[in-house]
Short mmCIF file of N, CA and C in Angstrom, two decimals:
data_model
loop_
_atom_site.label_atom_id
_atom_site.label_comp_id
_atom_site.label_asym_id
_atom_site.label_seq_id
_atom_site.Cartn_x
_atom_site.Cartn_y
_atom_site.Cartn_z
N UNK A 1 -9.05 17.94 -11.46
CA UNK A 1 -9.34 17.87 -13.00
C UNK A 1 -10.56 17.03 -13.17
N UNK A 2 -11.58 17.57 -13.90
CA UNK A 2 -12.69 16.75 -14.30
C UNK A 2 -12.46 16.65 -15.85
N UNK A 3 -12.58 15.38 -16.20
CA UNK A 3 -12.37 15.11 -17.71
C UNK A 3 -13.55 14.21 -18.09
N UNK A 4 -14.17 14.73 -19.24
CA UNK A 4 -15.24 13.96 -19.91
C UNK A 4 -14.62 12.81 -20.72
N UNK A 5 -15.01 11.66 -20.22
CA UNK A 5 -14.54 10.32 -20.83
C UNK A 5 -15.71 9.44 -21.29
N UNK A 6 -16.87 10.05 -21.55
CA UNK A 6 -18.05 9.20 -21.93
C UNK A 6 -17.81 8.34 -23.13
N UNK A 7 -16.97 8.68 -24.01
CA UNK A 7 -16.80 7.73 -25.07
C UNK A 7 -15.67 6.79 -24.86
N UNK A 8 -15.17 6.65 -23.58
CA UNK A 8 -14.12 5.68 -23.20
C UNK A 8 -14.67 5.06 -21.95
N UNK A 9 -15.04 3.91 -21.97
CA UNK A 9 -15.57 3.15 -20.82
C UNK A 9 -14.66 2.11 -20.20
N UNK A 10 -13.65 1.62 -21.06
CA UNK A 10 -12.81 0.53 -20.52
C UNK A 10 -11.71 1.11 -19.56
N UNK A 11 -11.53 0.46 -18.51
CA UNK A 11 -10.51 0.97 -17.51
C UNK A 11 -9.17 1.23 -18.09
N UNK A 12 -8.68 0.34 -19.02
CA UNK A 12 -7.37 0.58 -19.67
C UNK A 12 -7.39 1.99 -20.44
N UNK A 13 -8.50 2.40 -21.01
CA UNK A 13 -8.60 3.62 -21.76
C UNK A 13 -8.39 4.76 -20.81
N UNK A 14 -9.11 4.70 -19.72
CA UNK A 14 -9.04 5.81 -18.56
C UNK A 14 -7.73 5.84 -18.01
N UNK A 15 -6.99 4.73 -17.85
CA UNK A 15 -5.72 4.82 -17.29
C UNK A 15 -4.67 5.43 -18.33
N UNK A 16 -4.89 5.07 -19.58
CA UNK A 16 -4.05 5.59 -20.70
C UNK A 16 -4.24 7.19 -20.61
N UNK A 17 -5.28 7.57 -20.47
CA UNK A 17 -5.61 9.13 -20.45
C UNK A 17 -4.82 9.68 -19.26
N UNK A 18 -4.97 9.08 -18.20
CA UNK A 18 -4.19 9.55 -16.98
C UNK A 18 -2.81 9.57 -17.22
N UNK A 19 -2.16 8.58 -17.86
CA UNK A 19 -0.73 8.44 -18.18
C UNK A 19 -0.40 9.61 -19.15
N UNK A 20 -1.15 9.88 -20.13
CA UNK A 20 -0.86 11.02 -20.93
C UNK A 20 -0.82 12.31 -20.19
N UNK A 21 -1.72 12.45 -19.36
CA UNK A 21 -1.84 13.71 -18.54
C UNK A 21 -0.67 13.89 -17.69
N UNK A 22 -0.25 12.64 -17.04
CA UNK A 22 0.93 12.71 -16.13
C UNK A 22 2.27 13.02 -16.97
N UNK A 23 2.34 12.47 -18.14
CA UNK A 23 3.57 12.68 -18.95
C UNK A 23 3.64 14.15 -19.39
N UNK A 24 2.56 14.68 -19.80
CA UNK A 24 2.42 16.08 -20.18
C UNK A 24 2.77 17.04 -19.05
N UNK A 25 2.16 16.82 -17.96
CA UNK A 25 2.53 17.72 -16.74
C UNK A 25 3.90 17.68 -16.34
N UNK A 26 4.41 16.43 -16.28
CA UNK A 26 5.91 16.24 -15.86
C UNK A 26 6.79 16.89 -16.80
N UNK A 27 6.51 16.76 -18.15
CA UNK A 27 7.38 17.25 -19.19
C UNK A 27 7.30 18.71 -19.12
N UNK A 28 6.17 19.30 -19.07
CA UNK A 28 6.09 20.73 -19.16
C UNK A 28 6.33 21.53 -17.82
N UNK A 29 5.93 21.02 -16.64
CA UNK A 29 6.26 21.56 -15.41
C UNK A 29 7.58 21.03 -14.82
N UNK A 30 8.09 19.97 -15.34
CA UNK A 30 9.20 19.27 -14.76
C UNK A 30 9.02 18.98 -13.17
N UNK A 31 7.85 18.39 -13.06
CA UNK A 31 7.55 18.09 -11.58
C UNK A 31 7.07 16.69 -11.47
N UNK A 32 7.48 15.97 -10.51
CA UNK A 32 6.90 14.62 -10.30
C UNK A 32 5.53 14.76 -9.72
N UNK A 33 4.67 13.90 -10.04
CA UNK A 33 3.32 13.92 -9.42
C UNK A 33 2.73 12.53 -9.60
N UNK A 34 1.50 12.41 -8.79
CA UNK A 34 0.82 11.21 -8.87
C UNK A 34 -0.56 11.55 -9.19
N UNK A 35 -1.17 10.70 -9.99
CA UNK A 35 -2.55 10.88 -10.34
C UNK A 35 -3.40 9.83 -9.79
N UNK A 36 -4.48 10.12 -9.07
CA UNK A 36 -5.43 9.22 -8.43
C UNK A 36 -6.78 9.57 -8.94
N UNK A 37 -7.61 8.65 -9.26
CA UNK A 37 -8.94 9.06 -9.72
C UNK A 37 -10.06 8.05 -9.24
N UNK A 38 -11.21 8.66 -9.17
CA UNK A 38 -12.32 7.83 -8.63
C UNK A 38 -13.20 7.17 -9.78
N UNK A 39 -14.10 6.62 -9.30
CA UNK A 39 -14.97 5.72 -10.24
C UNK A 39 -15.64 6.92 -11.23
N UNK A 40 -15.87 6.33 -12.44
CA UNK A 40 -16.57 7.20 -13.43
C UNK A 40 -17.86 7.68 -12.90
N UNK A 41 -18.28 8.88 -13.21
CA UNK A 41 -19.46 9.50 -12.83
C UNK A 41 -20.40 9.47 -13.99
N UNK A 42 -21.54 8.81 -13.92
CA UNK A 42 -22.54 8.85 -15.10
C UNK A 42 -23.31 10.13 -15.21
N UNK A 43 -23.48 10.80 -14.05
CA UNK A 43 -24.28 12.04 -14.14
C UNK A 43 -23.42 13.08 -13.22
N UNK A 44 -23.78 14.26 -13.59
CA UNK A 44 -23.11 15.41 -12.72
C UNK A 44 -23.12 15.19 -11.25
N UNK A 45 -24.14 14.78 -10.79
CA UNK A 45 -24.27 14.65 -9.25
C UNK A 45 -23.23 13.74 -8.76
N UNK A 46 -22.78 12.69 -9.59
CA UNK A 46 -21.79 11.69 -9.14
C UNK A 46 -20.31 12.20 -9.16
N UNK A 47 -20.04 13.41 -9.74
CA UNK A 47 -18.69 14.01 -9.81
C UNK A 47 -18.16 14.21 -8.45
N UNK A 48 -18.95 14.63 -7.38
CA UNK A 48 -18.41 14.92 -6.12
C UNK A 48 -18.03 13.55 -5.32
N UNK A 49 -18.69 12.47 -5.55
CA UNK A 49 -18.38 11.17 -5.05
C UNK A 49 -17.08 10.66 -5.70
N UNK A 50 -16.96 10.85 -7.04
CA UNK A 50 -15.78 10.52 -7.65
C UNK A 50 -14.44 11.31 -7.15
N UNK A 51 -14.72 12.62 -6.85
CA UNK A 51 -13.72 13.40 -6.34
C UNK A 51 -13.33 12.96 -4.93
N UNK A 52 -14.27 12.64 -4.05
CA UNK A 52 -13.97 12.03 -2.78
C UNK A 52 -13.19 10.88 -2.84
N UNK A 53 -13.43 10.01 -3.80
CA UNK A 53 -12.78 8.74 -4.03
C UNK A 53 -11.32 9.04 -4.45
N UNK A 54 -11.16 9.99 -5.29
CA UNK A 54 -9.85 10.41 -5.67
C UNK A 54 -8.94 10.87 -4.49
N UNK A 55 -9.60 11.59 -3.77
CA UNK A 55 -9.00 12.15 -2.56
C UNK A 55 -8.46 11.05 -1.55
N UNK A 56 -9.56 10.12 -1.47
CA UNK A 56 -9.24 8.93 -0.62
C UNK A 56 -8.04 8.07 -1.19
N UNK A 57 -8.17 7.83 -2.59
CA UNK A 57 -6.91 7.17 -3.25
C UNK A 57 -5.56 7.86 -2.99
N UNK A 58 -5.73 9.15 -3.04
CA UNK A 58 -4.41 9.92 -2.76
C UNK A 58 -3.89 9.83 -1.37
N UNK A 59 -4.75 9.80 -0.48
CA UNK A 59 -4.53 9.49 1.01
C UNK A 59 -3.92 8.08 1.20
N UNK A 60 -4.68 7.20 0.68
CA UNK A 60 -4.26 5.74 0.87
C UNK A 60 -2.84 5.60 0.35
N UNK A 61 -2.66 6.08 -0.92
CA UNK A 61 -1.37 6.02 -1.56
C UNK A 61 -0.20 6.68 -0.75
N UNK A 62 -0.51 7.74 -0.07
CA UNK A 62 0.53 8.34 0.71
C UNK A 62 0.80 7.64 1.96
N UNK A 63 -0.13 6.92 2.52
CA UNK A 63 0.09 6.13 3.72
C UNK A 63 0.83 4.85 3.51
N UNK A 64 0.57 4.20 2.24
CA UNK A 64 0.96 2.94 2.04
C UNK A 64 2.14 3.10 0.90
N UNK A 65 2.63 4.28 0.54
CA UNK A 65 3.64 4.49 -0.38
C UNK A 65 3.51 3.65 -1.57
N UNK A 66 2.24 3.65 -2.14
CA UNK A 66 2.12 2.99 -3.44
C UNK A 66 3.01 3.62 -4.50
N UNK A 67 3.81 2.81 -5.23
CA UNK A 67 4.76 3.37 -6.07
C UNK A 67 4.18 3.64 -7.49
N UNK A 68 3.01 3.27 -7.81
CA UNK A 68 2.39 3.61 -9.10
C UNK A 68 2.11 5.14 -9.20
N UNK A 69 2.48 5.66 -10.37
CA UNK A 69 2.20 7.03 -10.59
C UNK A 69 0.71 7.29 -10.79
N UNK A 70 0.09 6.35 -11.44
CA UNK A 70 -1.41 6.48 -11.74
C UNK A 70 -2.10 5.33 -11.04
N UNK A 71 -3.17 5.74 -10.19
CA UNK A 71 -3.87 4.60 -9.52
C UNK A 71 -5.43 4.97 -9.56
N UNK A 72 -6.20 3.92 -9.76
CA UNK A 72 -7.70 4.13 -9.75
C UNK A 72 -8.13 3.79 -8.41
N UNK A 73 -9.17 4.43 -7.83
CA UNK A 73 -9.69 4.11 -6.58
C UNK A 73 -10.08 2.69 -6.49
N UNK A 74 -10.63 2.02 -7.54
CA UNK A 74 -11.06 0.58 -7.64
C UNK A 74 -9.91 -0.26 -7.54
N UNK A 75 -8.67 0.09 -7.64
CA UNK A 75 -7.57 -0.75 -7.78
C UNK A 75 -6.73 -0.65 -6.45
N UNK A 76 -7.27 0.00 -5.41
CA UNK A 76 -6.46 0.10 -4.26
C UNK A 76 -6.26 -1.03 -3.43
N UNK A 77 -7.25 -2.04 -3.68
CA UNK A 77 -7.15 -3.21 -3.05
C UNK A 77 -7.10 -3.36 -1.47
N UNK A 78 -5.99 -4.02 -1.09
CA UNK A 78 -6.05 -4.24 0.56
C UNK A 78 -5.74 -2.93 1.26
N UNK A 79 -5.03 -2.01 0.54
CA UNK A 79 -4.81 -0.72 1.13
C UNK A 79 -6.16 -0.01 1.51
N UNK A 80 -7.09 -0.15 0.70
CA UNK A 80 -8.33 0.55 0.94
C UNK A 80 -9.07 -0.32 2.08
N UNK A 81 -8.96 -1.52 2.01
CA UNK A 81 -9.64 -2.34 3.17
C UNK A 81 -8.86 -1.92 4.42
N UNK A 82 -7.69 -1.83 4.55
CA UNK A 82 -6.94 -1.53 5.81
C UNK A 82 -7.38 -0.10 6.24
N UNK A 83 -7.34 0.80 5.35
CA UNK A 83 -7.62 2.15 5.52
C UNK A 83 -9.15 2.30 6.28
N UNK A 84 -10.02 1.58 5.75
CA UNK A 84 -11.38 1.59 6.17
C UNK A 84 -11.69 0.90 7.40
N UNK A 85 -10.70 0.02 7.98
CA UNK A 85 -10.83 -0.80 9.08
C UNK A 85 -10.80 0.13 10.39
N UNK A 86 -11.83 -0.12 11.28
CA UNK A 86 -11.86 0.62 12.52
C UNK A 86 -10.55 0.47 13.29
N UNK A 87 -10.13 1.44 14.02
CA UNK A 87 -8.92 1.53 14.76
C UNK A 87 -8.86 0.37 15.75
N UNK A 88 -9.91 0.12 16.49
CA UNK A 88 -9.94 -0.95 17.45
C UNK A 88 -9.75 -2.34 16.78
N UNK A 89 -10.32 -2.49 15.68
CA UNK A 89 -10.14 -3.85 14.98
C UNK A 89 -8.64 -4.07 14.54
N UNK A 90 -8.10 -2.89 13.99
CA UNK A 90 -6.64 -2.93 13.72
C UNK A 90 -5.76 -3.22 14.76
N UNK A 91 -5.98 -2.62 16.03
CA UNK A 91 -5.14 -2.87 17.17
C UNK A 91 -5.32 -4.30 17.69
N UNK A 92 -6.44 -4.89 17.63
CA UNK A 92 -6.64 -6.30 18.03
C UNK A 92 -5.91 -7.27 17.08
N UNK A 93 -5.94 -6.91 15.76
CA UNK A 93 -5.31 -7.75 14.77
C UNK A 93 -3.76 -7.72 15.16
N UNK A 94 -3.19 -6.50 15.27
CA UNK A 94 -1.74 -6.43 15.61
C UNK A 94 -1.46 -7.20 16.78
N UNK A 95 -2.25 -7.18 17.78
CA UNK A 95 -2.00 -7.95 19.10
C UNK A 95 -1.92 -9.45 18.70
N UNK A 96 -2.89 -9.85 17.92
CA UNK A 96 -3.10 -11.26 17.54
C UNK A 96 -1.85 -11.71 16.73
N UNK A 97 -1.41 -10.87 15.72
CA UNK A 97 -0.42 -11.33 14.93
C UNK A 97 0.97 -11.25 15.56
N UNK A 98 1.27 -10.17 16.30
CA UNK A 98 2.60 -9.94 16.95
C UNK A 98 2.67 -10.58 18.40
N UNK A 99 1.46 -11.08 18.86
CA UNK A 99 1.55 -11.60 20.21
C UNK A 99 1.95 -10.72 21.34
N UNK A 100 1.72 -9.26 21.14
CA UNK A 100 2.13 -8.27 22.03
C UNK A 100 3.54 -8.11 21.99
N UNK A 101 4.33 -8.57 20.96
CA UNK A 101 5.85 -8.24 20.82
C UNK A 101 6.07 -7.38 19.67
N UNK A 102 5.11 -6.55 19.25
CA UNK A 102 5.31 -5.71 18.15
C UNK A 102 6.42 -4.71 18.46
N UNK A 103 6.51 -4.19 19.74
CA UNK A 103 7.50 -3.24 20.11
C UNK A 103 8.87 -3.88 20.14
N UNK A 104 8.92 -5.20 20.17
CA UNK A 104 10.30 -5.81 20.40
C UNK A 104 10.91 -5.99 18.92
N UNK A 105 10.16 -5.97 17.87
CA UNK A 105 10.68 -6.03 16.70
C UNK A 105 11.39 -4.82 16.24
N UNK A 106 12.60 -4.91 15.76
CA UNK A 106 13.41 -3.93 15.34
C UNK A 106 12.77 -3.40 13.91
N UNK A 107 13.04 -2.02 13.68
CA UNK A 107 12.66 -1.41 12.37
C UNK A 107 13.39 -2.18 11.26
N UNK A 108 14.48 -2.79 11.36
CA UNK A 108 15.11 -3.60 10.32
C UNK A 108 14.45 -4.73 10.18
N UNK A 109 13.84 -5.37 11.04
CA UNK A 109 13.17 -6.55 10.93
C UNK A 109 11.76 -6.37 10.16
N UNK A 110 11.08 -5.20 10.52
CA UNK A 110 9.92 -4.96 9.76
C UNK A 110 10.31 -4.44 8.45
N UNK A 111 11.23 -3.72 8.13
CA UNK A 111 11.69 -3.54 6.81
C UNK A 111 12.15 -4.63 5.98
N UNK A 112 12.57 -5.63 6.64
CA UNK A 112 12.92 -6.87 5.96
C UNK A 112 11.66 -7.52 5.52
N UNK A 113 10.62 -7.66 6.42
CA UNK A 113 9.44 -8.26 6.07
C UNK A 113 8.67 -7.72 4.92
N UNK A 114 8.76 -6.14 4.86
CA UNK A 114 8.13 -5.39 3.83
C UNK A 114 8.87 -5.64 2.43
N UNK A 115 10.12 -5.57 2.59
CA UNK A 115 10.84 -5.90 1.26
C UNK A 115 10.57 -7.26 0.74
N UNK A 116 10.77 -8.20 1.75
CA UNK A 116 10.48 -9.75 1.38
C UNK A 116 9.14 -9.95 0.71
N UNK A 117 8.20 -9.32 1.43
CA UNK A 117 6.87 -9.53 0.72
C UNK A 117 6.62 -8.71 -0.51
N UNK A 118 7.19 -7.65 -0.63
CA UNK A 118 7.01 -6.90 -1.99
C UNK A 118 7.62 -7.67 -3.16
N UNK A 119 8.85 -8.30 -2.94
CA UNK A 119 9.49 -8.94 -4.09
C UNK A 119 10.38 -9.95 -3.42
N UNK A 120 9.92 -11.12 -3.18
CA UNK A 120 10.68 -12.12 -2.38
C UNK A 120 11.97 -12.47 -3.06
N UNK A 121 12.04 -12.68 -4.28
CA UNK A 121 13.34 -13.08 -4.92
C UNK A 121 14.40 -12.05 -4.92
N UNK A 122 13.98 -10.78 -4.77
CA UNK A 122 15.00 -9.68 -4.86
C UNK A 122 15.36 -9.00 -3.49
N UNK A 123 14.79 -9.68 -2.50
CA UNK A 123 14.85 -9.00 -1.22
C UNK A 123 16.44 -8.58 -0.74
N UNK A 124 17.16 -9.66 -0.69
CA UNK A 124 18.48 -9.54 -0.22
C UNK A 124 19.23 -8.44 -1.11
N UNK A 125 19.10 -8.60 -2.44
CA UNK A 125 19.76 -7.70 -3.28
C UNK A 125 19.39 -6.25 -3.12
N UNK A 126 17.95 -6.02 -2.96
CA UNK A 126 17.42 -4.62 -2.78
C UNK A 126 17.94 -4.03 -1.49
N UNK A 127 18.16 -4.91 -0.32
CA UNK A 127 18.47 -4.30 0.87
C UNK A 127 19.97 -4.32 1.08
N UNK A 128 20.78 -4.71 0.00
CA UNK A 128 22.17 -4.59 0.18
C UNK A 128 22.59 -5.47 1.27
N UNK A 129 22.04 -6.63 1.51
CA UNK A 129 22.47 -7.52 2.61
C UNK A 129 22.79 -8.82 1.97
N UNK A 130 23.59 -9.54 2.81
CA UNK A 130 23.90 -10.90 2.42
C UNK A 130 22.62 -11.85 2.65
N UNK A 131 22.57 -12.88 1.86
CA UNK A 131 21.46 -13.87 1.87
C UNK A 131 21.25 -14.34 3.36
N UNK A 132 22.39 -14.70 4.01
CA UNK A 132 22.41 -15.21 5.34
C UNK A 132 21.84 -14.24 6.37
N UNK A 133 22.12 -12.94 6.11
CA UNK A 133 21.57 -11.91 6.94
C UNK A 133 20.04 -11.93 6.93
N UNK A 134 19.62 -11.92 5.60
CA UNK A 134 18.12 -12.05 5.30
C UNK A 134 17.43 -13.18 6.09
N UNK A 135 18.12 -14.38 5.86
CA UNK A 135 17.58 -15.59 6.60
C UNK A 135 17.51 -15.47 8.14
N UNK A 136 18.58 -14.87 8.65
CA UNK A 136 18.66 -14.68 10.07
C UNK A 136 17.51 -13.80 10.53
N UNK A 137 17.36 -12.77 9.81
CA UNK A 137 16.29 -11.69 10.32
C UNK A 137 14.77 -12.41 10.10
N UNK A 138 14.69 -13.11 9.08
CA UNK A 138 13.39 -13.83 8.99
C UNK A 138 13.17 -14.87 10.07
N UNK A 139 14.25 -15.53 10.43
CA UNK A 139 14.17 -16.51 11.50
C UNK A 139 13.87 -15.87 12.89
N UNK A 140 14.54 -14.72 13.10
CA UNK A 140 14.28 -13.86 14.32
C UNK A 140 12.73 -13.42 14.36
N UNK A 141 12.18 -13.03 13.34
CA UNK A 141 10.75 -12.59 13.11
C UNK A 141 9.87 -13.76 13.56
N UNK A 142 10.32 -15.01 13.01
CA UNK A 142 9.48 -16.16 13.12
C UNK A 142 9.54 -16.52 14.63
N UNK A 143 10.65 -16.39 15.39
CA UNK A 143 10.77 -16.73 16.74
C UNK A 143 9.81 -15.89 17.55
N UNK A 144 9.92 -14.63 17.24
CA UNK A 144 9.09 -13.67 18.07
C UNK A 144 7.61 -13.80 17.74
N UNK A 145 7.15 -13.98 16.53
CA UNK A 145 5.74 -14.00 16.23
C UNK A 145 5.16 -15.34 16.01
N UNK A 146 5.94 -16.41 15.71
CA UNK A 146 5.49 -17.70 15.39
C UNK A 146 5.08 -17.73 14.04
N UNK A 147 5.33 -16.61 13.10
CA UNK A 147 4.89 -16.68 11.79
C UNK A 147 5.94 -16.78 10.88
N UNK A 148 5.86 -17.57 9.86
CA UNK A 148 6.97 -17.86 8.86
C UNK A 148 6.52 -17.15 7.53
N UNK A 149 7.26 -16.15 7.17
CA UNK A 149 6.82 -15.41 5.91
C UNK A 149 6.84 -16.38 4.69
N UNK A 150 7.54 -17.41 4.80
CA UNK A 150 7.58 -18.25 3.57
C UNK A 150 6.34 -19.06 3.39
N UNK A 151 5.41 -19.10 4.29
CA UNK A 151 4.19 -19.66 4.23
C UNK A 151 3.20 -18.48 3.88
N UNK A 152 2.43 -18.86 2.83
CA UNK A 152 1.60 -17.80 2.23
C UNK A 152 0.63 -17.19 3.26
N UNK A 153 -0.02 -18.04 4.06
CA UNK A 153 -1.06 -17.54 5.10
C UNK A 153 -0.25 -16.68 6.13
N UNK A 154 0.91 -16.97 6.63
CA UNK A 154 1.64 -16.35 7.55
C UNK A 154 2.13 -14.95 6.95
N UNK A 155 2.56 -14.88 5.66
CA UNK A 155 2.96 -13.85 4.89
C UNK A 155 1.91 -12.93 4.75
N UNK A 156 0.65 -13.36 4.61
CA UNK A 156 -0.54 -12.42 4.35
C UNK A 156 -0.81 -11.81 5.66
N UNK A 157 -0.85 -12.55 6.81
CA UNK A 157 -1.12 -12.00 8.14
C UNK A 157 -0.02 -10.93 8.46
N UNK A 158 1.07 -11.20 8.13
CA UNK A 158 2.18 -10.15 8.37
C UNK A 158 2.03 -8.99 7.58
N UNK A 159 1.76 -9.19 6.27
CA UNK A 159 1.46 -8.00 5.26
C UNK A 159 0.37 -7.20 5.78
N UNK A 160 -0.71 -7.75 6.24
CA UNK A 160 -1.91 -7.08 6.69
C UNK A 160 -1.43 -6.34 8.01
N UNK A 161 -0.78 -6.96 8.83
CA UNK A 161 -0.40 -6.36 10.17
C UNK A 161 0.59 -5.09 9.93
N UNK A 162 1.51 -5.35 8.88
CA UNK A 162 2.37 -4.13 8.70
C UNK A 162 1.57 -3.01 8.11
N UNK A 163 0.48 -3.24 7.19
CA UNK A 163 -0.33 -2.28 6.57
C UNK A 163 -1.16 -1.51 7.70
N UNK A 164 -1.63 -2.39 8.74
CA UNK A 164 -2.42 -1.85 9.66
C UNK A 164 -1.65 -1.01 10.66
N UNK A 165 -0.49 -1.49 10.93
CA UNK A 165 0.57 -0.75 11.72
C UNK A 165 0.85 0.60 11.17
N UNK A 166 1.09 0.67 9.89
CA UNK A 166 1.30 1.85 9.08
C UNK A 166 0.18 2.95 9.27
N UNK A 167 -1.09 2.18 9.07
CA UNK A 167 -2.33 3.09 9.05
C UNK A 167 -2.52 3.67 10.47
N UNK A 168 -2.35 2.85 11.45
CA UNK A 168 -2.47 3.39 12.95
C UNK A 168 -1.48 4.53 13.22
N UNK A 169 -0.20 4.34 12.68
CA UNK A 169 0.80 5.38 13.12
C UNK A 169 0.30 6.62 12.36
N UNK A 170 -0.14 6.46 11.12
CA UNK A 170 -0.60 7.75 10.31
C UNK A 170 -1.77 8.33 11.08
N UNK A 171 -2.65 7.55 11.63
CA UNK A 171 -3.84 8.13 12.29
C UNK A 171 -3.44 8.89 13.55
N UNK A 172 -2.53 8.22 14.32
CA UNK A 172 -1.90 8.90 15.54
C UNK A 172 -1.27 10.21 15.02
N UNK A 173 -0.36 10.28 14.02
CA UNK A 173 0.08 11.48 13.67
C UNK A 173 -0.89 12.57 13.28
N UNK A 174 -1.98 12.14 12.69
CA UNK A 174 -3.03 13.11 12.24
C UNK A 174 -4.01 13.47 13.34
N UNK A 175 -3.77 12.85 14.65
CA UNK A 175 -4.70 13.00 15.77
C UNK A 175 -6.00 12.42 15.52
N UNK A 176 -6.04 11.29 14.83
CA UNK A 176 -7.37 10.67 14.46
C UNK A 176 -7.61 9.63 15.63
#
């Protein structure tokens, strides 16, 4: 969809338009959908670049399961950074963060880290586990990696590592 928004320059106005489109399509077609859009194009020639950015935003959203129904290319943040990271750099970072023990971490450990980082105070409740189970899993991760998710720096390293891991898995499945 190409939409003329020359009279609306504020990001919040563009986002409101996207939400109105989303609401209308979902109500009329009774389908769930995601809207991703690129930067505004000042001239006709910029529309193709904006379209490429929207496609990239759609791809990045599908890899990292961004839960927002509407997302601007400019707001993809760390997901875009990880997506554009060369494969070799991602693999080196994972080796550094996980000290070669990534394969030893169980999916429940990785899921625990993801949930914890997404919403720390609600992790145990969201995972339907006891608080002591959560603490045990986080301690197990700390023993294996030397990283404590309760420390911001370590939490960011683990968050980036999980995003890179997800991206590399996606690339492998796509044959990239």
